[in-house]
Amino acid sequence: MQIRRIGDVPVGAIGLGGMPMSIEGRPDEGRSVRAVHAALDAGITLIDTADAYHVGAAEVGHNETLIAHALATYGGDTSRVLVATKGGHLRPGDGSWYVDGHPDYLKRACESSLKRLGVDAIGLYQHHRPDPAVPYADSIGAIRDLLDAGKIRMAGISNANPEQIRQAREILGGRLVSVQNQFSPAFRSSEVELKLCTELGIAFLPWSPLGGIKSAGSLGGAFAEVGARHGVSPQRVALAWHLAKSPVSIPIPGASRPETITDSAAATELQLTAEDLAVLP
């Protein structure tokens, strides 16, 4: 497994996104736990979760609890695993999503995540999504306060534009370590944020790097062509493409099947040639 860095923490170049294990259409818990264990077996050391990854209103933090259980039941060493969670997105239980960026809420959400994850300090805490009703500086100020208080070890943001990245970096006193935005072969609008993160040396964590739960399985075209050339899946090619885009890119494909995340992890071993990259978008 290739190694990249989030802040001063080395992590595997491919992460695991936990969302499919906990939202609508989720599998039984046993399969999800096996998927986490398979990820760890494959050398993955970054697991991304959020308190909003759940279905019912009464099960806030479902995915955080599941990830904590999977780590606790793993037979190997988990001391190098970085669990990244997020706060600021909520689900009332009717299938919808909304945001709350008020500082008091973010601090309460962090405290709840600490308890569910069973840790004294969260490895990486990310502001999930900007709240139009709250000044961005106020929301990021709460993240700064959590960092200063030792509740979180590192701070990141998600779904942010270049202006917000620069603003967060300033408010955090240069301690912004990651930006998590949607980015995939089919969704390229975050290219400008990827470029900025590369320039600033901030880890860029593409979410839905294969195009999302409904699209990942149908990835084809040039990715299928290159995959056939190397004898690997189009999905593995797409993740290798992400890695080739920038040295700060650490894609976090969502998975709930052991075989899927095992295939994704192998993308770090796939060396795309100049010929391959020429036909990929």
PDB file of C-alpha atoms in Angstrom:
ATOM      1  CA  MET A   1       0.000   0.000   0.000  1.00  0.00           C
ATOM      2  CA  GLN A   2       1.313   3.415  -0.983  1.00  0.00           C
ATOM      3  CA  ILE A   3       1.540   5.884   1.887  1.00  0.00           C
ATOM      4  CA  ARG A   4       0.373   9.485   1.782  1.00  0.00           C
ATOM      5  CA  ARG A   5      -0.059  12.003   4.585  1.00  0.00           C
ATOM      6  CA  ILE A   6      -2.851  13.863   6.311  1.00  0.00           C
ATOM      7  CA  GLY A   7      -1.122  16.502   8.360  1.00  0.00           C
ATOM      8  CA  ASP A   8       1.758  14.665   9.995  1.00  0.00           C
ATOM      9  CA  VAL A   9      -0.048  11.312   9.987  1.00  0.00           C
ATOM     10  CA  PRO A  10       0.900   8.692   7.363  1.00  0.00           C
ATOM     11  CA  VAL A  11      -2.099   6.842   5.913  1.00  0.00           C
ATOM     12  CA  GLY A  12      -2.705   4.379   3.112  1.00  0.00           C
ATOM     13  CA  ALA A  13      -3.248   6.152  -0.213  1.00  0.00           C
ATOM     14  CA  ILE A  14      -6.748   4.654  -0.485  1.00  0.00           C
ATOM     15  CA  GLY A  15      -9.245   5.147   2.336  1.00  0.00           C
ATOM     16  CA  LEU A  16     -12.566   3.515   3.183  1.00  0.00           C
ATOM     17  CA  GLY A  17     -15.814   5.465   3.161  1.00  0.00           C
ATOM     18  CA  GLY A  18     -18.320   4.080   5.619  1.00  0.00           C
ATOM     19  CA  MET A  19     -21.533   5.713   4.387  1.00  0.00           C
ATOM     20  CA  PRO A  20     -22.959   2.724   2.398  1.00  0.00           C
ATOM     21  CA  MET A  21     -22.849   0.633   5.575  1.00  0.00           C
ATOM     22  CA  SER A  22     -25.382   2.839   7.349  1.00  0.00           C
ATOM     23  CA  ILE A  23     -27.759   4.645   4.991  1.00  0.00           C
ATOM     24  CA  GLU A  24     -30.735   3.408   2.973  1.00  0.00           C
ATOM     25  CA  GLY A  25     -30.112   0.008   1.404  1.00  0.00           C
ATOM     26  CA  ARG A  26     -27.439  -0.874   3.929  1.00  0.00           C
ATOM     27  CA  PRO A  27     -26.423  -4.505   4.406  1.00  0.00           C
ATOM     28  CA  ASP A  28     -26.485  -6.466   7.634  1.00  0.00           C
ATOM     29  CA  GLU A  29     -23.923  -5.379  10.199  1.00  0.00           C
ATOM     30  CA  GLY A  30     -21.903  -8.574   9.863  1.00  0.00           C
ATOM     31  CA  ARG A  31     -21.066  -7.935   6.219  1.00  0.00           C
ATOM     32  CA  SER A  32     -20.097  -4.336   6.976  1.00  0.00           C
ATOM     33  CA  VAL A  33     -17.792  -5.427   9.783  1.00  0.00           C
ATOM     34  CA  ARG A  34     -16.172  -7.947   7.442  1.00  0.00           C
ATOM     35  CA  ALA A  35     -15.671  -5.149   4.901  1.00  0.00           C
ATOM     36  CA  VAL A  36     -13.870  -3.006   7.486  1.00  0.00           C
ATOM     37  CA  HIS A  37     -11.698  -5.951   8.474  1.00  0.00           C
ATOM     38  CA  ALA A  38     -10.909  -6.654   4.809  1.00  0.00           C
ATOM     39  CA  ALA A  39      -9.907  -3.018   4.358  1.00  0.00           C
ATOM     40  CA  LEU A  40      -7.523  -3.246   7.294  1.00  0.00           C
ATOM     41  CA  ASP A  41      -6.114  -6.528   5.974  1.00  0.00           C
ATOM     42  CA  ALA A  42      -5.438  -4.763   2.640  1.00  0.00           C
ATOM     43  CA  GLY A  43      -3.436  -1.997   4.331  1.00  0.00           C
ATOM     44  CA  ILE A  44      -6.089   0.723   4.476  1.00  0.00           C
ATOM     45  CA  THR A  45      -5.536   2.947   7.507  1.00  0.00           C
ATOM     46  CA  LEU A  46      -7.975   5.821   6.827  1.00  0.00           C
ATOM     47  CA  ILE A  47     -11.653   5.256   7.582  1.00  0.00           C
ATOM     48  CA  ASP A  48     -14.111   8.082   6.915  1.00  0.00           C
ATOM     49  CA  THR A  49     -17.422   8.288   8.732  1.00  0.00           C
ATOM     50  CA  ALA A  50     -19.918  10.919   9.955  1.00  0.00           C
ATOM     51  CA  ASP A  51     -22.597  11.275  12.588  1.00  0.00           C
ATOM     52  CA  ALA A  52     -25.130  11.813   9.778  1.00  0.00           C
ATOM     53  CA  TYR A  53     -24.580   8.366   8.249  1.00  0.00           C
ATOM     54  CA  HIS A  54     -27.759   6.710   9.483  1.00  0.00           C
ATOM     55  CA  VAL A  55     -31.402   6.206   8.452  1.00  0.00           C
ATOM     56  CA  GLY A  56     -33.756   6.675  11.397  1.00  0.00           C
ATOM     57  CA  ALA A  57     -33.819   9.804  13.544  1.00  0.00           C
ATOM     58  CA  ALA A  58     -33.163   7.696  16.637  1.00  0.00           C
ATOM     59  CA  GLU A  59     -29.911   6.187  15.328  1.00  0.00           C
ATOM     60  CA  VAL A  60     -27.709   9.240  14.859  1.00  0.00           C
ATOM     61  CA  GLY A  61     -24.092   8.122  14.593  1.00  0.00           C
ATOM     62  CA  HIS A  62     -24.970   4.608  13.386  1.00  0.00           C
ATOM     63  CA  ASN A  63     -21.865   4.452  11.212  1.00  0.00           C
ATOM     64  CA  GLU A  64     -19.551   5.815  13.891  1.00  0.00           C
ATOM     65  CA  THR A  65     -20.762   3.115  16.276  1.00  0.00           C
ATOM     66  CA  LEU A  66     -20.363   0.432  13.605  1.00  0.00           C
ATOM     67  CA  ILE A  67     -16.815   1.535  12.776  1.00  0.00           C
ATOM     68  CA  ALA A  68     -15.859   1.581  16.455  1.00  0.00           C
ATOM     69  CA  HIS A  69     -17.239  -1.958  16.841  1.00  0.00           C
ATOM     70  CA  ALA A  70     -15.404  -3.197  13.744  1.00  0.00           C
ATOM     71  CA  LEU A  71     -12.106  -1.808  15.004  1.00  0.00           C
ATOM     72  CA  ALA A  72     -12.650  -3.276  18.467  1.00  0.00           C
ATOM     73  CA  THR A  73     -13.281  -6.746  17.031  1.00  0.00           C
ATOM     74  CA  TYR A  74     -10.392  -6.761  14.564  1.00  0.00           C
ATOM     75  CA  GLY A  75      -7.742  -9.295  15.428  1.00  0.00           C
ATOM     76  CA  GLY A  76      -4.796  -7.209  14.281  1.00  0.00           C
ATOM     77  CA  ASP A  77      -3.121  -3.926  15.145  1.00  0.00           C
ATOM     78  CA  THR A  78      -5.312  -0.824  14.750  1.00  0.00           C
ATOM     79  CA  SER A  79      -2.957   1.686  16.347  1.00  0.00           C
ATOM     80  CA  ARG A  80      -2.159   3.270  12.978  1.00  0.00           C
ATOM     81  CA  VAL A  81      -5.776   3.617  11.866  1.00  0.00           C
ATOM     82  CA  LEU A  82      -7.003   7.193  11.457  1.00  0.00           C
ATOM     83  CA  VAL A  83     -10.757   7.530  11.907  1.00  0.00           C
ATOM     84  CA  ALA A  84     -12.081  10.715  10.325  1.00  0.00           C
ATOM     85  CA  THR A  85     -15.583  11.823  11.192  1.00  0.00           C
ATOM     86  CA  LYS A  86     -17.706  14.858  10.403  1.00  0.00           C
ATOM     87  CA  GLY A  87     -20.270  17.128  12.024  1.00  0.00           C
ATOM     88  CA  GLY A  88     -22.719  19.709  10.737  1.00  0.00           C
ATOM     89  CA  HIS A  89     -25.025  17.544   8.597  1.00  0.00           C
ATOM     90  CA  LEU A  90     -28.220  16.070  10.012  1.00  0.00           C
ATOM     91  CA  ARG A  91     -30.938  13.647   8.938  1.00  0.00           C
ATOM     92  CA  PRO A  92     -34.411  13.905  10.485  1.00  0.00           C
ATOM     93  CA  GLY A  93     -35.339  10.362   9.480  1.00  0.00           C
ATOM     94  CA  ASP A  94     -37.497  11.075   6.432  1.00  0.00           C
ATOM     95  CA  GLY A  95     -34.698  10.559   3.914  1.00  0.00           C
ATOM     96  CA  SER A  96     -33.720  14.209   3.743  1.00  0.00           C
ATOM     97  CA  TRP A  97     -30.529  15.994   4.802  1.00  0.00           C
ATOM     98  CA  TYR A  98     -30.060  19.451   6.314  1.00  0.00           C
ATOM     99  CA  VAL A  99     -27.223  21.448   7.826  1.00  0.00           C
ATOM    100  CA  ASP A 100     -26.492  23.133  11.141  1.00  0.00           C
ATOM    101  CA  GLY A 101     -23.281  25.107  11.314  1.00  0.00           C
ATOM    102  CA  HIS A 102     -23.927  26.888  14.604  1.00  0.00           C
ATOM    103  CA  PRO A 103     -20.828  26.698  16.819  1.00  0.00           C
ATOM    104  CA  ASP A 104     -22.709  25.347  19.830  1.00  0.00           C
ATOM    105  CA  TYR A 105     -24.212  22.554  17.753  1.00  0.00           C
ATOM    106  CA  LEU A 106     -20.860  21.572  16.219  1.00  0.00           C
ATOM    107  CA  LYS A 107     -19.272  21.358  19.658  1.00  0.00           C
ATOM    108  CA  ARG A 108     -22.122  19.190  20.978  1.00  0.00           C
ATOM    109  CA  ALA A 109     -21.906  16.986  17.891  1.00  0.00           C
ATOM    110  CA  CYS A 110     -18.188  16.493  18.465  1.00  0.00           C
ATOM    111  CA  GLU A 111     -18.774  15.468  22.082  1.00  0.00           C
ATOM    112  CA  SER A 112     -21.322  12.876  20.943  1.00  0.00           C
ATOM    113  CA  SER A 113     -18.946  11.540  18.283  1.00  0.00           C
ATOM    114  CA  LEU A 114     -16.201  11.192  20.892  1.00  0.00           C
ATOM    115  CA  LYS A 115     -18.464   8.959  22.962  1.00  0.00           C
ATOM    116  CA  ARG A 116     -19.605   6.808  20.040  1.00  0.00           C
ATOM    117  CA  LEU A 117     -16.060   6.310  18.783  1.00  0.00           C
ATOM    118  CA  GLY A 118     -14.831   5.611  22.308  1.00  0.00           C
ATOM    119  CA  VAL A 119     -11.822   7.914  22.089  1.00  0.00           C
ATOM    120  CA  ASP A 120     -10.412  10.807  24.086  1.00  0.00           C
ATOM    121  CA  ALA A 121      -9.679  12.833  20.953  1.00  0.00           C
ATOM    122  CA  ILE A 122     -10.944  12.406  17.385  1.00  0.00           C
ATOM    123  CA  GLY A 123      -8.130  11.796  14.905  1.00  0.00           C
ATOM    124  CA  LEU A 124      -9.600  14.000  12.163  1.00  0.00           C
ATOM    125  CA  TYR A 125     -12.765  16.050  12.629  1.00  0.00           C
ATOM    126  CA  GLN A 126     -14.266  17.677   9.540  1.00  0.00           C
ATOM    127  CA  HIS A 127     -16.894  20.380   9.136  1.00  0.00           C
ATOM    128  CA  HIS A 128     -19.338  18.463   6.963  1.00  0.00           C
ATOM    129  CA  ARG A 129     -20.980  21.171   4.852  1.00  0.00           C
ATOM    130  CA  PRO A 130     -21.292  24.973   4.976  1.00  0.00           C
ATOM    131  CA  ASP A 131     -24.529  26.293   6.494  1.00  0.00           C
ATOM    132  CA  PRO A 132     -25.877  29.287   4.507  1.00  0.00           C
ATOM    133  CA  ALA A 133     -27.577  30.544   7.679  1.00  0.00           C
ATOM    134  CA  VAL A 134     -24.344  30.746   9.672  1.00  0.00           C
ATOM    135  CA  PRO A 135     -21.201  32.747   8.829  1.00  0.00           C
ATOM    136  CA  TYR A 136     -18.557  30.270   7.694  1.00  0.00           C
ATOM    137  CA  ALA A 137     -16.022  31.904  10.007  1.00  0.00           C
ATOM    138  CA  ASP A 138     -18.233  31.102  12.996  1.00  0.00           C
ATOM    139  CA  SER A 139     -18.483  27.420  12.068  1.00  0.00           C
ATOM    140  CA  ILE A 140     -14.765  27.085  11.477  1.00  0.00           C
ATOM    141  CA  GLY A 141     -14.131  28.998  14.677  1.00  0.00           C
ATOM    142  CA  ALA A 142     -15.876  26.170  16.524  1.00  0.00           C
ATOM    143  CA  ILE A 143     -13.584  23.632  14.841  1.00  0.00           C
ATOM    144  CA  ARG A 144     -10.605  25.758  15.912  1.00  0.00           C
ATOM    145  CA  ASP A 145     -11.884  25.762  19.486  1.00  0.00           C
ATOM    146  CA  LEU A 146     -12.195  21.962  19.446  1.00  0.00           C
ATOM    147  CA  LEU A 147      -8.649  21.711  18.139  1.00  0.00           C
ATOM    148  CA  ASP A 148      -7.330  24.084  20.804  1.00  0.00           C
ATOM    149  CA  ALA A 149      -9.194  22.168  23.520  1.00  0.00           C
ATOM    150  CA  GLY A 150      -7.644  18.846  22.458  1.00  0.00           C
ATOM    151  CA  LYS A 151     -11.009  17.324  21.565  1.00  0.00           C
ATOM    152  CA  ILE A 152      -9.728  16.693  18.043  1.00  0.00           C
ATOM    153  CA  ARG A 153      -6.191  16.049  16.847  1.00  0.00           C
ATOM    154  CA  MET A 154      -6.584  17.393  13.319  1.00  0.00           C
ATOM    155  CA  ALA A 155      -9.129  19.570  11.523  1.00  0.00           C
ATOM    156  CA  GLY A 156     -10.588  19.298   8.040  1.00  0.00           C
ATOM    157  CA  ILE A 157     -13.449  20.686   5.979  1.00  0.00           C
ATOM    158  CA  SER A 158     -15.796  19.199   3.414  1.00  0.00           C
ATOM    159  CA  ASN A 159     -17.802  20.479   0.453  1.00  0.00           C
ATOM    160  CA  ALA A 160     -15.800  23.697   0.394  1.00  0.00           C
ATOM    161  CA  ASN A 161     -14.874  26.122  -2.382  1.00  0.00           C
ATOM    162  CA  PRO A 162     -11.451  27.777  -2.793  1.00  0.00           C
ATOM    163  CA  GLU A 163     -12.434  30.886  -0.833  1.00  0.00           C
ATOM    164  CA  GLN A 164     -13.649  28.749   2.054  1.00  0.00           C
ATOM    165  CA  ILE A 165     -10.476  26.649   1.961  1.00  0.00           C
ATOM    166  CA  ARG A 166      -8.336  29.750   2.283  1.00  0.00           C
ATOM    167  CA  GLN A 167     -10.571  31.196   4.986  1.00  0.00           C
ATOM    168  CA  ALA A 168     -10.565  27.973   7.016  1.00  0.00           C
ATOM    169  CA  ARG A 169      -6.800  27.709   6.705  1.00  0.00           C
ATOM    170  CA  GLU A 170      -6.428  31.237   8.074  1.00  0.00           C
ATOM    171  CA  ILE A 171      -8.908  30.773  10.947  1.00  0.00           C
ATOM    172  CA  LEU A 172      -7.236  27.510  11.935  1.00  0.00           C
ATOM    173  CA  GLY A 173      -3.855  29.177  11.972  1.00  0.00           C
ATOM    174  CA  GLY A 174      -2.448  27.065   9.155  1.00  0.00           C
ATOM    175  CA  ARG A 175      -3.670  23.844  10.762  1.00  0.00           C
ATOM    176  CA  LEU A 176      -6.149  22.822   8.060  1.00  0.00           C
ATOM    177  CA  VAL A 177      -5.008  19.337   7.012  1.00  0.00           C
ATOM    178  CA  SER A 178      -7.704  18.097   4.640  1.00  0.00           C
ATOM    179  CA  VAL A 179     -10.495  19.010   2.248  1.00  0.00           C
ATOM    180  CA  GLN A 180     -13.127  16.423   1.354  1.00  0.00           C
ATOM    181  CA  ASN A 181     -15.081  17.243  -1.808  1.00  0.00           C
ATOM    182  CA  GLN A 182     -17.008  15.256  -4.365  1.00  0.00           C
ATOM    183  CA  PHE A 183     -14.729  14.408  -7.272  1.00  0.00           C
ATOM    184  CA  SER A 184     -14.819  11.606  -9.823  1.00  0.00           C
ATOM    185  CA  PRO A 185     -14.347  10.985 -13.547  1.00  0.00           C
ATOM    186  CA  ALA A 186     -17.985  12.035 -13.980  1.00  0.00           C
ATOM    187  CA  PHE A 187     -17.943  14.926 -11.480  1.00  0.00           C
ATOM    188  CA  ARG A 188     -15.012  17.229 -12.194  1.00  0.00           C
ATOM    189  CA  SER A 189     -16.119  20.586 -10.773  1.00  0.00           C
ATOM    190  CA  SER A 190     -13.808  20.211  -7.761  1.00  0.00           C
ATOM    191  CA  GLU A 191     -10.730  20.223  -9.990  1.00  0.00           C
ATOM    192  CA  VAL A 192      -9.980  23.778  -8.854  1.00  0.00           C
ATOM    193  CA  GLU A 193     -10.077  22.740  -5.186  1.00  0.00           C
ATOM    194  CA  LEU A 194      -7.796  19.789  -5.922  1.00  0.00           C
ATOM    195  CA  LYS A 195      -5.317  22.136  -7.589  1.00  0.00           C
ATOM    196  CA  LEU A 196      -5.401  24.537  -4.621  1.00  0.00           C
ATOM    197  CA  CYS A 197      -4.892  21.716  -2.123  1.00  0.00           C
ATOM    198  CA  THR A 198      -1.941  20.480  -4.171  1.00  0.00           C
ATOM    199  CA  GLU A 199      -0.395  23.949  -4.070  1.00  0.00           C
ATOM    200  CA  LEU A 200      -0.982  24.300  -0.311  1.00  0.00           C
ATOM    201  CA  GLY A 201       0.047  20.746   0.601  1.00  0.00           C
ATOM    202  CA  ILE A 202      -3.370  19.939   2.058  1.00  0.00           C
ATOM    203  CA  ALA A 203      -4.742  16.405   1.675  1.00  0.00           C
ATOM    204  CA  PHE A 204      -7.639  16.200  -0.784  1.00  0.00           C
ATOM    205  CA  LEU A 205     -10.123  13.408  -0.035  1.00  0.00           C
ATOM    206  CA  PRO A 206     -12.426  12.781  -3.014  1.00  0.00           C
ATOM    207  CA  TRP A 207     -15.788  11.437  -1.895  1.00  0.00           C
ATOM    208  CA  SER A 208     -17.799   9.336  -4.343  1.00  0.00           C
ATOM    209  CA  PRO A 209     -14.540   8.881  -6.288  1.00  0.00           C
ATOM    210  CA  LEU A 210     -16.180   6.282  -8.531  1.00  0.00           C
ATOM    211  CA  GLY A 211     -19.283   8.369  -9.206  1.00  0.00           C
ATOM    212  CA  GLY A 212     -21.480   7.330  -6.295  1.00  0.00           C
ATOM    213  CA  ILE A 213     -23.190   4.190  -5.036  1.00  0.00           C
ATOM    214  CA  LYS A 214     -25.510   3.911  -8.056  1.00  0.00           C
ATOM    215  CA  SER A 215     -22.860   4.633 -10.691  1.00  0.00           C
ATOM    216  CA  ALA A 216     -19.679   2.931  -9.474  1.00  0.00           C
ATOM    217  CA  GLY A 217     -20.626  -0.466 -10.874  1.00  0.00           C
ATOM    218  CA  SER A 218     -21.245   0.872 -14.371  1.00  0.00           C
ATOM    219  CA  LEU A 219     -17.945   2.712 -14.783  1.00  0.00           C
ATOM    220  CA  GLY A 220     -16.773   1.970 -18.303  1.00  0.00           C
ATOM    221  CA  GLY A 221     -15.445   3.683 -21.411  1.00  0.00           C
ATOM    222  CA  ALA A 222     -11.743   4.487 -21.264  1.00  0.00           C
ATOM    223  CA  PHE A 223     -11.520   3.096 -17.735  1.00  0.00           C
ATOM    224  CA  ALA A 224     -12.773  -0.269 -18.928  1.00  0.00           C
ATOM    225  CA  GLU A 225     -10.360  -0.127 -21.865  1.00  0.00           C
ATOM    226  CA  VAL A 226      -7.360   0.539 -19.623  1.00  0.00           C
ATOM    227  CA  GLY A 227      -8.597  -2.035 -17.127  1.00  0.00           C
ATOM    228  CA  ALA A 228      -8.739  -4.695 -19.844  1.00  0.00           C
ATOM    229  CA  ARG A 229      -5.182  -3.792 -20.826  1.00  0.00           C
ATOM    230  CA  HIS A 230      -3.961  -4.393 -17.259  1.00  0.00           C
ATOM    231  CA  GLY A 231      -6.369  -7.199 -16.368  1.00  0.00           C
ATOM    232  CA  VAL A 232      -8.040  -5.200 -13.582  1.00  0.00           C
ATOM    233  CA  SER A 233     -11.445  -3.650 -12.917  1.00  0.00           C
ATOM    234  CA  PRO A 234     -12.420  -0.212 -14.290  1.00  0.00           C
ATOM    235  CA  GLN A 235     -12.962   0.852 -10.673  1.00  0.00           C
ATOM    236  CA  ARG A 236      -9.364   0.047  -9.808  1.00  0.00           C
ATOM    237  CA  VAL A 237      -8.226   2.087 -12.798  1.00  0.00           C
ATOM    238  CA  ALA A 238     -10.371   5.048 -11.692  1.00  0.00           C
ATOM    239  CA  LEU A 239      -8.808   5.045  -8.236  1.00  0.00           C
ATOM    240  CA  ALA A 240      -5.319   4.835  -9.732  1.00  0.00           C
ATOM    241  CA  TRP A 241      -6.308   7.809 -11.911  1.00  0.00           C
ATOM    242  CA  HIS A 242      -7.169   9.745  -8.750  1.00  0.00           C
ATOM    243  CA  LEU A 243      -3.766   8.930  -7.276  1.00  0.00           C
ATOM    244  CA  ALA A 244      -2.052  10.065 -10.467  1.00  0.00           C
ATOM    245  CA  LYS A 245      -3.910  13.398 -10.431  1.00  0.00           C
ATOM    246  CA  SER A 246      -2.033  14.731  -7.398  1.00  0.00           C
ATOM    247  CA  PRO A 247       0.268  13.549  -4.604  1.00  0.00           C
ATOM    248  CA  VAL A 248      -2.217  14.929  -2.057  1.00  0.00           C
ATOM    249  CA  SER A 249      -5.195  12.941  -3.395  1.00  0.00           C
ATOM    250  CA  ILE A 250      -6.458  10.190  -1.076  1.00  0.00           C
ATOM    251  CA  PRO A 251      -9.732   8.822  -2.500  1.00  0.00           C
ATOM    252  CA  ILE A 252     -12.206   7.307  -0.051  1.00  0.00           C
ATOM    253  CA  PRO A 253     -14.465   4.910  -1.970  1.00  0.00           C
ATOM    254  CA  GLY A 254     -17.548   3.842  -0.067  1.00  0.00           C
ATOM    255  CA  ALA A 255     -17.861   0.096   0.338  1.00  0.00           C
ATOM    256  CA  SER A 256     -19.820  -2.475   2.288  1.00  0.00           C
ATOM    257  CA  ARG A 257     -18.480  -5.640   0.611  1.00  0.00           C
ATOM    258  CA  PRO A 258     -15.105  -7.156   1.528  1.00  0.00           C
ATOM    259  CA  GLU A 259     -14.286  -7.996  -2.085  1.00  0.00           C
ATOM    260  CA  THR A 260     -15.052  -4.437  -3.260  1.00  0.00           C
ATOM    261  CA  ILE A 261     -12.750  -2.663  -0.829  1.00  0.00           C
ATOM    262  CA  THR A 262     -10.035  -5.258  -1.395  1.00  0.00           C
ATOM    263  CA  ASP A 263     -10.132  -4.472  -5.109  1.00  0.00           C
ATOM    264  CA  SER A 264     -10.088  -0.737  -4.385  1.00  0.00           C
ATOM    265  CA  ALA A 265      -7.062  -1.031  -2.107  1.00  0.00           C
ATOM    266  CA  ALA A 266      -5.116  -2.731  -4.893  1.00  0.00           C
ATOM    267  CA  ALA A 267      -5.319   0.478  -6.949  1.00  0.00           C
ATOM    268  CA  THR A 268      -2.177   1.671  -5.177  1.00  0.00           C
ATOM    269  CA  GLU A 269      -0.255  -1.124  -6.908  1.00  0.00           C
ATOM    270  CA  LEU A 270      -1.494  -0.202 -10.386  1.00  0.00           C
ATOM    271  CA  GLN A 271       1.023   1.928 -12.278  1.00  0.00           C
ATOM    272  CA  LEU A 272      -0.736   3.764 -15.082  1.00  0.00           C
ATOM    273  CA  THR A 273       1.439   4.397 -18.131  1.00  0.00           C
ATOM    274  CA  ALA A 274       1.618   7.596 -20.150  1.00  0.00           C
ATOM    275  CA  GLU A 275      -0.441   5.779 -22.775  1.00  0.00           C
ATOM    276  CA  ASP A 276      -3.093   4.964 -20.170  1.00  0.00           C
ATOM    277  CA  LEU A 277      -3.279   8.504 -18.855  1.00  0.00           C
ATOM    278  CA  ALA A 278      -3.543   9.879 -22.382  1.00  0.00           C
ATOM    279  CA  VAL A 279      -6.879   8.133 -22.954  1.00  0.00           C
ATOM    280  CA  LEU A 280      -8.317   8.845 -19.502  1.00  0.00           C
ATOM    281  CA  PRO A 281     -10.152  12.143 -18.896  1.00  0.00           C
TER     282      PRO A 281
END
